[in-house]
Amino acid sequence: MAAISGVRAVAGALLRAQGRGAWRPLSASAAPQQTLRSQTEKHEGMFKVTMLPGDGVGPELMHSVKEVFKAAGVPVEFDEHHLSEVQNMASEAKLDEVIDSMKESKVAIIGKIHTPMEYKGELASYDMRLRRKLDLFANVVHVKSLPGYITRHNNLDLVIIREQTEGEYSSLEHESVKGVIECLKIITRDKSERIAKFAFDYATKKGRSKVTAVHKANIMKLGDGLFLRCCEEVAELYPKIEFDTMIIDNCCMQLVQNPHQFDVLVMPNLYGNIIDNLAAGLVGGAGVVPGESYSAEYAVFEMGARHPFAQAVGRNIANPTAMLLSAANMLRHLNLEYHSNVISDAVKRVIKVGKVRTADMGGYATSIDFTEAVMAALTD
């Protein structure tokens, strides 16, 4: 109970530190004084995890994660970094610090690093550059209905796998003549084959029965045509997995009308971004769907639908569900199966009971209320 009562005090300090812009970390004078020993001590059996709170409500959601981890006795030590273009906390040096931390930890949990729309001489955002430097080619979003939370479509269980290092996000744009912009979409055989194989390997490992390749090859005959051919070729190596294809616009309609027909979907970058958000809306929105991104070496855990939710900053109304479930998935990745199950079960139990729900789920609870309820449910 001492841990739970501490949530309000620390979260209150977070909210008081909120200015007119994005959230600012507490000053050193506001933080508890630490001894030299406590700053340098390395605990036996602790897992180091890189943390990037990001923008918008990210810092508040990360606070929920840290409080729940503390209450659950999770053996994780966070190496926290702040990288933000909107808070003037982004530079090559800061990006390199994050990369160095990831090289040591191999695992990160991150909030949304917001990308400003204004062009300031650099097309690639820091979020995109981070993903490229780590070669986080596969984004995985598991869209699953939460027990006890009724939506238009219930009992959904589908997985969206998105290639996220090329496509329309290649940052290759230029003005060829005045008033004419060319934006290049890059599709390569190597990366198309890699994401297709990842999707089929995922389906095999998770006991899934079907993979659907989503494309627009009827219009982009060369680019999406190459992606589709690569998926078809890889599918032949997995005869036990059913394979079909679907054009992106039809896929959007089918997801709204009959999402139960889908199992695992694999697609290029932009389509994945759109479908992630659409599918999240089917089960409750951005606040309830976790996500993760993988390279051959690194794993990054985040929200499935990446929104900074800037209008909620400092108002204590953001839903911690997605970030907590993502954190639980991270613990499973670290082979901390017990702690992962305890936390995910607690979150789902709170939602199923229905007494403590944030506004986006039709309730009146604050972020702090929900975090406290999860902490209390850890021992149920």
CSV table of C-alpha atoms in Angstrom, one decimal:
chain,number,residue,atom,x,y,z
A,1,MET,CA,0.0,0.0,0.0
A,2,ALA,CA,3.0,2.3,0.6
A,3,ALA,CA,3.9,1.9,-3.1
A,4,ILE,CA,0.4,2.7,-4.2
A,5,SER,CA,0.1,5.8,-2.0
A,6,GLY,CA,3.4,7.0,-3.5
A,7,VAL,CA,1.9,7.1,-7.0
A,8,ARG,CA,-0.3,10.1,-6.3
A,9,ALA,CA,2.6,12.1,-4.8
A,10,VAL,CA,5.0,11.5,-7.6
A,11,ALA,CA,2.4,11.8,-10.3
A,12,GLY,CA,1.2,15.1,-8.8
A,13,ALA,CA,4.8,16.4,-9.0
A,14,LEU,CA,4.8,15.3,-12.7
A,15,LEU,CA,1.6,17.2,-13.4
A,16,ARG,CA,2.8,20.3,-11.5
A,17,ALA,CA,6.0,20.3,-13.6
A,18,GLN,CA,3.8,20.5,-16.7
A,19,GLY,CA,4.1,23.8,-18.6
A,20,ARG,CA,2.2,25.1,-21.6
A,21,GLY,CA,4.3,22.9,-23.9
A,22,ALA,CA,5.3,19.3,-23.5
A,23,TRP,CA,6.0,17.7,-20.2
A,24,ARG,CA,9.4,18.6,-18.7
A,25,PRO,CA,11.3,16.2,-16.3
A,26,LEU,CA,11.5,17.2,-12.7
A,27,SER,CA,14.6,19.2,-11.9
A,28,ALA,CA,17.4,17.7,-10.0
A,29,SER,CA,16.5,19.6,-6.8
A,30,ALA,CA,13.0,18.1,-6.9
A,31,ALA,CA,14.3,14.5,-7.2
A,32,PRO,CA,15.3,12.6,-4.0
A,33,GLN,CA,18.9,13.0,-3.2
A,34,GLN,CA,20.9,9.9,-4.0
A,35,THR,CA,24.1,8.7,-2.4
A,36,LEU,CA,27.1,8.0,-4.6
A,37,ARG,CA,26.7,4.3,-3.7
A,38,SER,CA,23.0,4.2,-4.9
A,39,GLN,CA,24.0,5.9,-8.1
A,40,THR,CA,26.7,3.5,-9.0
A,41,GLU,CA,25.5,0.2,-7.5
A,42,LYS,CA,24.8,-2.6,-9.9
A,43,HIS,CA,22.3,-5.1,-8.7
A,44,GLU,CA,22.7,-8.8,-9.2
A,45,GLY,CA,20.2,-10.3,-11.5
A,46,MET,CA,18.9,-7.0,-12.8
A,47,PHE,CA,18.0,-6.5,-16.5
A,48,LYS,CA,19.0,-3.2,-18.0
A,49,VAL,CA,16.3,-1.7,-20.3
A,50,THR,CA,16.6,1.5,-22.3
A,51,MET,CA,13.7,3.8,-21.7
A,52,LEU,CA,12.6,6.7,-24.0
A,53,PRO,CA,9.5,8.4,-22.5
A,54,GLY,CA,8.9,10.4,-25.8
A,55,ASP,CA,6.4,13.2,-26.2
A,56,GLY,CA,2.8,13.9,-25.3
A,57,VAL,CA,1.6,11.6,-22.5
A,58,GLY,CA,4.6,9.3,-22.9
A,59,PRO,CA,6.3,10.4,-19.7
A,60,GLU,CA,3.1,10.0,-17.7
A,61,LEU,CA,2.6,6.5,-19.1
A,62,MET,CA,6.2,5.6,-18.4
A,63,HIS,CA,5.6,6.7,-14.8
A,64,SER,CA,2.8,4.1,-14.6
A,65,VAL,CA,5.1,1.4,-15.9
A,66,LYS,CA,7.8,2.3,-13.3
A,67,GLU,CA,5.3,2.3,-10.4
A,68,VAL,CA,3.7,-1.0,-11.4
A,69,PHE,CA,7.2,-2.6,-11.9
A,70,LYS,CA,8.2,-1.4,-8.5
A,71,ALA,CA,5.1,-2.8,-6.9
A,72,ALA,CA,5.5,-6.1,-8.7
A,73,GLY,CA,9.2,-6.4,-7.8
A,74,VAL,CA,10.3,-6.6,-11.4
A,75,PRO,CA,14.1,-7.0,-11.7
A,76,VAL,CA,14.6,-4.3,-14.3
A,77,GLU,CA,16.8,-1.3,-14.2
A,78,PHE,CA,15.8,1.5,-16.7
A,79,ASP,CA,18.4,3.6,-18.5
A,80,GLU,CA,16.3,6.6,-19.2
A,81,HIS,CA,17.0,9.0,-22.1
A,82,HIS,CA,15.0,12.0,-23.5
A,83,LEU,CA,14.8,12.4,-27.2
A,84,SER,CA,12.3,14.9,-28.5
A,85,GLU,CA,12.1,17.2,-31.5
A,86,VAL,CA,9.2,19.2,-30.1
A,87,GLN,CA,10.9,19.8,-26.7
A,88,ASN,CA,14.2,20.8,-28.3
A,89,MET,CA,15.8,17.7,-26.8
A,90,ALA,CA,17.0,16.1,-30.0
A,91,SER,CA,20.5,16.1,-31.5
A,92,GLU,CA,22.9,13.7,-33.0
A,93,ALA,CA,24.7,13.4,-29.7
A,94,LYS,CA,21.5,12.4,-27.9
A,95,LEU,CA,20.6,9.9,-30.6
A,96,ASP,CA,24.1,8.4,-30.3
A,97,GLU,CA,23.5,8.1,-26.5
A,98,VAL,CA,20.3,6.2,-27.1
A,99,ILE,CA,22.1,3.9,-29.6
A,100,ASP,CA,24.9,3.2,-27.2
A,101,SER,CA,22.4,2.4,-24.5
A,102,MET,CA,20.6,0.0,-26.9
A,103,LYS,CA,23.9,-1.7,-27.8
A,104,GLU,CA,24.3,-2.6,-24.2
A,105,SER,CA,20.7,-3.4,-23.2
A,106,LYS,CA,19.4,-4.8,-26.6
A,107,VAL,CA,15.9,-4.0,-25.3
A,108,ALA,CA,13.9,-0.7,-25.0
A,109,ILE,CA,10.5,0.6,-24.1
A,110,ILE,CA,9.6,3.8,-25.8
A,111,GLY,CA,6.8,6.4,-26.0
A,112,LYS,CA,5.8,8.2,-29.1
A,113,ILE,CA,8.6,10.5,-30.4
A,114,HIS,CA,6.5,13.1,-32.2
A,115,THR,CA,7.5,14.1,-35.7
A,116,PRO,CA,6.8,17.8,-36.5
A,117,MET,CA,5.2,18.5,-39.9
A,118,GLU,CA,7.4,21.6,-40.5
A,119,TYR,CA,10.3,21.0,-42.9
A,120,LYS,CA,13.5,22.3,-41.3
A,121,GLY,CA,16.1,21.0,-43.7
A,122,GLU,CA,16.0,17.3,-42.6
A,123,LEU,CA,13.4,14.9,-44.1
A,124,ALA,CA,14.1,12.0,-41.8
A,125,SER,CA,12.7,12.4,-38.2
A,126,TYR,CA,14.7,11.3,-35.2
A,127,ASP,CA,12.1,8.5,-34.7
A,128,MET,CA,12.8,7.2,-38.2
A,129,ARG,CA,16.5,7.6,-37.9
A,130,LEU,CA,16.5,5.6,-34.6
A,131,ARG,CA,14.6,2.8,-36.2
A,132,ARG,CA,17.0,2.7,-39.2
A,133,LYS,CA,20.1,2.8,-37.1
A,134,LEU,CA,18.8,-0.2,-35.1
A,135,ASP,CA,17.4,-1.8,-38.3
A,136,LEU,CA,14.0,-2.3,-36.7
A,137,PHE,CA,12.6,-3.8,-39.8
A,138,ALA,CA,9.6,-5.6,-38.3
A,139,ASN,CA,6.8,-3.9,-36.4
A,140,VAL,CA,4.3,-6.3,-34.8
A,141,VAL,CA,0.9,-5.2,-33.4
A,142,HIS,CA,-1.2,-7.9,-31.8
A,143,VAL,CA,-4.8,-6.7,-31.9
A,144,LYS,CA,-6.8,-8.7,-29.4
A,145,SER,CA,-10.1,-8.0,-27.7
A,146,LEU,CA,-9.9,-7.4,-23.9
A,147,PRO,CA,-12.2,-9.7,-21.8
A,148,GLY,CA,-15.1,-7.8,-20.4
A,149,TYR,CA,-14.7,-4.7,-22.6
A,150,ILE,CA,-17.4,-4.8,-25.2
A,151,THR,CA,-16.8,-3.2,-28.6
A,152,ARG,CA,-18.5,-3.4,-32.0
A,153,HIS,CA,-16.5,-6.6,-32.9
A,154,ASN,CA,-15.6,-8.9,-30.0
A,155,ASN,CA,-13.3,-11.9,-29.7
A,156,LEU,CA,-10.8,-10.4,-32.2
A,157,ASP,CA,-7.3,-11.9,-32.4
A,158,LEU,CA,-5.2,-10.8,-35.3
A,159,VAL,CA,-1.6,-9.7,-35.9
A,160,ILE,CA,-0.4,-6.9,-38.2
A,161,ILE,CA,3.3,-7.2,-39.3
A,162,ARG,CA,4.7,-4.1,-41.0
A,163,GLU,CA,8.0,-3.5,-42.8
A,164,GLN,CA,9.2,-0.2,-41.4
A,165,THR,CA,12.6,0.6,-42.9
A,166,GLU,CA,11.7,1.5,-46.5
A,167,GLY,CA,8.6,2.2,-48.6
A,168,GLU,CA,7.1,5.7,-48.4
A,169,TYR,CA,9.1,6.4,-45.3
A,170,SER,CA,12.4,6.4,-47.2
A,171,SER,CA,12.7,10.2,-46.8
A,172,LEU,CA,13.5,10.7,-50.5
A,173,GLU,CA,11.7,13.8,-51.6
A,174,HIS,CA,12.7,16.7,-53.8
A,175,GLU,CA,11.1,19.5,-55.9
A,176,SER,CA,12.0,18.6,-59.5
A,177,VAL,CA,10.6,21.9,-60.8
A,178,LYS,CA,8.8,24.7,-59.1
A,179,GLY,CA,5.5,23.5,-57.7
A,180,VAL,CA,6.2,19.8,-58.4
A,181,ILE,CA,7.3,17.5,-55.6
A,182,GLU,CA,8.6,13.9,-56.3
A,183,CYS,CA,8.3,11.5,-53.3
A,184,LEU,CA,10.1,8.2,-53.9
A,185,LYS,CA,8.7,4.9,-52.6
A,186,ILE,CA,11.5,2.3,-52.2
A,187,ILE,CA,10.7,-1.4,-52.3
A,188,THR,CA,13.6,-3.9,-52.4
A,189,ARG,CA,13.6,-7.6,-52.8
A,190,ASP,CA,15.9,-8.2,-49.8
A,191,LYS,CA,13.7,-6.3,-47.4
A,192,SER,CA,10.4,-7.7,-48.9
A,193,GLU,CA,11.7,-11.2,-48.5
A,194,ARG,CA,12.9,-10.5,-45.0
A,195,ILE,CA,9.6,-9.2,-43.7
A,196,ALA,CA,7.7,-12.0,-45.5
A,197,LYS,CA,9.8,-14.7,-43.9
A,198,PHE,CA,9.4,-12.9,-40.5
A,199,ALA,CA,5.6,-13.1,-40.9
A,200,PHE,CA,5.6,-16.8,-41.8
A,201,ASP,CA,8.1,-17.6,-39.1
A,202,TYR,CA,5.9,-15.7,-36.6
A,203,ALA,CA,2.8,-17.5,-37.8
A,204,THR,CA,4.6,-20.9,-37.4
A,205,LYS,CA,6.0,-20.1,-34.0
A,206,LYS,CA,2.7,-18.8,-32.6
A,207,GLY,CA,0.5,-21.5,-34.1
A,208,ARG,CA,-1.3,-19.3,-36.5
A,209,SER,CA,-2.9,-20.7,-39.6
A,210,LYS,CA,-3.0,-18.0,-42.3
A,211,VAL,CA,-0.9,-15.1,-43.6
A,212,THR,CA,-2.5,-12.3,-45.8
A,213,ALA,CA,-0.2,-10.1,-47.9
A,214,VAL,CA,-1.7,-6.6,-48.2
A,215,HIS,CA,-0.7,-4.6,-51.3
A,216,LYS,CA,-1.7,-2.2,-54.1
A,217,ALA,CA,0.0,-4.1,-57.0
A,218,ASN,CA,-2.9,-3.3,-59.3
A,219,ILE,CA,-1.7,0.3,-59.4
A,220,MET,CA,1.9,0.2,-58.3
A,221,LYS,CA,2.8,-2.7,-60.5
A,222,LEU,CA,6.5,-2.6,-60.1
A,223,GLY,CA,6.9,-1.6,-56.4
A,224,ASP,CA,4.1,-3.4,-54.8
A,225,GLY,CA,4.3,-6.0,-57.5
A,226,LEU,CA,7.8,-6.9,-56.2
A,227,PHE,CA,6.6,-7.0,-52.6
A,228,LEU,CA,3.7,-9.3,-53.6
A,229,ARG,CA,6.0,-11.7,-55.6
A,230,CYS,CA,8.4,-12.0,-52.7
A,231,CYS,CA,5.5,-12.9,-50.4
A,232,GLU,CA,4.2,-15.5,-52.8
A,233,GLU,CA,7.7,-17.0,-53.2
A,234,VAL,CA,8.2,-17.2,-49.4
A,235,ALA,CA,4.8,-18.7,-48.9
A,236,GLU,CA,5.8,-21.7,-51.0
A,237,LEU,CA,8.3,-22.6,-48.3
A,238,TYR,CA,5.6,-22.8,-45.7
A,239,PRO,CA,3.0,-25.3,-47.1
A,240,LYS,CA,1.2,-25.7,-43.7
A,241,ILE,CA,0.4,-22.0,-43.6
A,242,GLU,CA,-2.5,-20.8,-45.7
A,243,PHE,CA,-1.7,-17.8,-47.8
A,244,ASP,CA,-3.8,-15.2,-49.5
A,245,THR,CA,-3.5,-11.6,-50.8
A,246,MET,CA,-5.7,-8.5,-50.5
A,247,ILE,CA,-5.6,-5.0,-52.0
A,248,ILE,CA,-5.1,-2.4,-49.3
A,249,ASP,CA,-8.4,-0.5,-49.9
A,250,ASN,CA,-10.5,-3.7,-49.8
A,251,CYS,CA,-8.5,-4.8,-46.7
A,252,CYS,CA,-9.7,-1.6,-44.8
A,253,MET,CA,-13.3,-2.3,-45.7
A,254,GLN,CA,-13.0,-6.0,-44.8
A,255,LEU,CA,-11.4,-5.1,-41.4
A,256,VAL,CA,-14.4,-3.0,-40.5
A,257,GLN,CA,-17.1,-5.4,-41.9
A,258,ASN,CA,-15.6,-8.8,-41.0
A,259,PRO,CA,-12.3,-8.6,-39.1
A,260,HIS,CA,-12.6,-12.2,-37.9
A,261,GLN,CA,-11.5,-13.5,-41.3
A,262,PHE,CA,-7.9,-12.3,-40.7
A,263,ASP,CA,-5.1,-14.0,-38.8
A,264,VAL,CA,-1.7,-12.6,-39.6
A,265,LEU,CA,-1.4,-9.7,-42.1
A,266,VAL,CA,2.0,-8.6,-43.6
A,267,MET,CA,2.4,-5.3,-45.6
A,268,PRO,CA,4.7,-2.5,-46.6
A,269,ASN,CA,5.4,0.5,-44.4
A,270,LEU,CA,2.6,3.1,-45.0
A,271,TYR,CA,-0.2,0.5,-45.3
A,272,GLY,CA,1.0,-1.0,-41.9
A,273,ASN,CA,0.8,2.4,-40.3
A,274,ILE,CA,-2.8,2.9,-41.5
A,275,ILE,CA,-4.0,-0.6,-40.7
A,276,ASP,CA,-2.4,-0.5,-37.2
A,277,ASN,CA,-4.6,2.5,-36.3
A,278,LEU,CA,-7.7,1.2,-38.0
A,279,ALA,CA,-7.4,-2.2,-36.2
A,280,ALA,CA,-6.7,-0.6,-32.8
A,281,GLY,CA,-10.0,1.2,-33.2
A,282,LEU,CA,-11.8,-2.1,-33.5
A,283,VAL,CA,-10.9,-3.1,-30.0
A,284,GLY,CA,-10.9,0.2,-28.1
A,285,GLY,CA,-8.4,2.6,-29.6
A,286,ALA,CA,-4.8,3.6,-29.2
A,287,GLY,CA,-4.9,3.3,-25.4
A,288,VAL,CA,-5.4,-0.4,-25.3
A,289,VAL,CA,-3.2,-2.0,-28.0
A,290,PRO,CA,0.5,-2.8,-27.4
A,291,GLY,CA,3.1,-3.1,-30.1
A,292,GLU,CA,6.8,-4.0,-30.6
A,293,SER,CA,9.5,-3.7,-33.2
A,294,TYR,CA,12.4,-6.1,-34.0
A,295,SER,CA,15.7,-6.3,-35.7
A,296,ALA,CA,18.0,-9.2,-35.8
A,297,GLU,CA,19.6,-7.9,-32.6
A,298,TYR,CA,17.2,-5.5,-30.9
A,299,ALA,CA,13.7,-5.4,-29.5
A,300,VAL,CA,11.7,-2.2,-28.9
A,301,PHE,CA,8.3,-2.2,-27.1
A,302,GLU,CA,5.8,0.6,-27.6
A,303,MET,CA,2.2,1.4,-28.2
A,304,GLY,CA,0.6,-0.3,-31.2
A,305,ALA,CA,-1.0,2.8,-32.5
A,306,ARG,CA,1.6,5.6,-32.0
A,307,HIS,CA,-0.1,8.7,-30.8
A,308,PRO,CA,1.4,11.4,-28.5
A,309,PHE,CA,-2.2,12.4,-27.3
A,310,ALA,CA,-0.8,15.9,-26.8
A,311,GLN,CA,-4.2,17.3,-25.8
A,312,ALA,CA,-4.2,15.0,-22.7
A,313,VAL,CA,-0.8,16.1,-21.4
A,314,GLY,CA,-0.9,17.0,-17.7
A,315,ARG,CA,-4.6,16.2,-17.4
A,316,ASN,CA,-4.2,12.8,-15.8
A,317,ILE,CA,-6.6,11.1,-18.3
A,318,ALA,CA,-4.4,9.0,-20.5
A,319,ASN,CA,-5.0,5.2,-20.6
A,320,PRO,CA,-1.9,3.3,-19.4
A,321,THR,CA,-3.3,-0.1,-20.6
A,322,ALA,CA,-1.3,-0.3,-23.9
A,323,MET,CA,2.0,0.7,-22.4
A,324,LEU,CA,1.5,-1.7,-19.4
A,325,LEU,CA,0.7,-4.5,-21.8
A,326,SER,CA,3.6,-3.6,-23.9
A,327,ALA,CA,5.8,-3.6,-20.8
A,328,ALA,CA,4.5,-7.1,-19.9
A,329,ASN,CA,5.4,-8.3,-23.4
A,330,MET,CA,8.9,-6.9,-22.9
A,331,LEU,CA,9.2,-8.9,-19.7
A,332,ARG,CA,8.2,-12.1,-21.6
A,333,HIS,CA,10.9,-11.3,-24.2
A,334,LEU,CA,13.4,-11.1,-21.3
A,335,ASN,CA,12.2,-14.5,-20.1
A,336,LEU,CA,10.6,-13.0,-17.0
A,337,GLU,CA,7.5,-15.0,-17.6
A,338,TYR,CA,6.2,-14.8,-14.1
A,339,HIS,CA,6.3,-11.0,-13.8
A,340,SER,CA,4.9,-10.7,-17.3
A,341,ASN,CA,1.9,-12.8,-16.5
A,342,VAL,CA,1.3,-11.1,-13.1
A,343,ILE,CA,1.2,-7.6,-14.7
A,344,SER,CA,-0.8,-8.5,-17.8
A,345,ASP,CA,-3.3,-10.5,-15.7
A,346,ALA,CA,-3.7,-7.6,-13.3
A,347,VAL,CA,-4.4,-5.1,-16.1
A,348,LYS,CA,-6.9,-7.4,-17.8
A,349,ARG,CA,-8.6,-8.1,-14.4
A,350,VAL,CA,-9.1,-4.4,-13.7
A,351,ILE,CA,-10.6,-3.9,-17.2
A,352,LYS,CA,-12.8,-7.0,-16.9
A,353,VAL,CA,-14.2,-5.9,-13.5
A,354,GLY,CA,-15.0,-2.6,-15.1
A,355,LYS,CA,-15.0,-0.4,-12.0
A,356,VAL,CA,-11.9,1.5,-12.9
A,357,ARG,CA,-11.7,2.6,-16.6
A,358,THR,CA,-10.4,5.8,-18.2
A,359,ALA,CA,-12.5,8.1,-20.3
A,360,ASP,CA,-11.5,6.5,-23.6
A,361,MET,CA,-13.1,3.2,-22.4
A,362,GLY,CA,-16.3,4.9,-21.2
A,363,GLY,CA,-15.2,5.4,-17.6
A,364,TYR,CA,-14.3,8.2,-15.2
A,365,ALA,CA,-11.0,7.1,-13.7
A,366,THR,CA,-7.8,9.0,-14.0
A,367,SER,CA,-4.5,7.6,-15.1
A,368,ILE,CA,-3.4,7.5,-11.5
A,369,ASP,CA,-6.6,5.7,-10.5
A,370,PHE,CA,-6.0,3.0,-13.1
A,371,THR,CA,-2.4,2.6,-12.2
A,372,GLU,CA,-3.3,2.2,-8.5
A,373,ALA,CA,-6.0,-0.4,-9.4
A,374,VAL,CA,-3.5,-2.4,-11.3
A,375,MET,CA,-1.0,-2.3,-8.5
A,376,ALA,CA,-3.8,-3.5,-6.1
A,377,ALA,CA,-4.7,-6.3,-8.5
A,378,LEU,CA,-1.1,-7.6,-8.5
A,379,THR,CA,-1.8,-9.5,-5.3
A,380,ASP,CA,-5.4,-10.6,-6.0
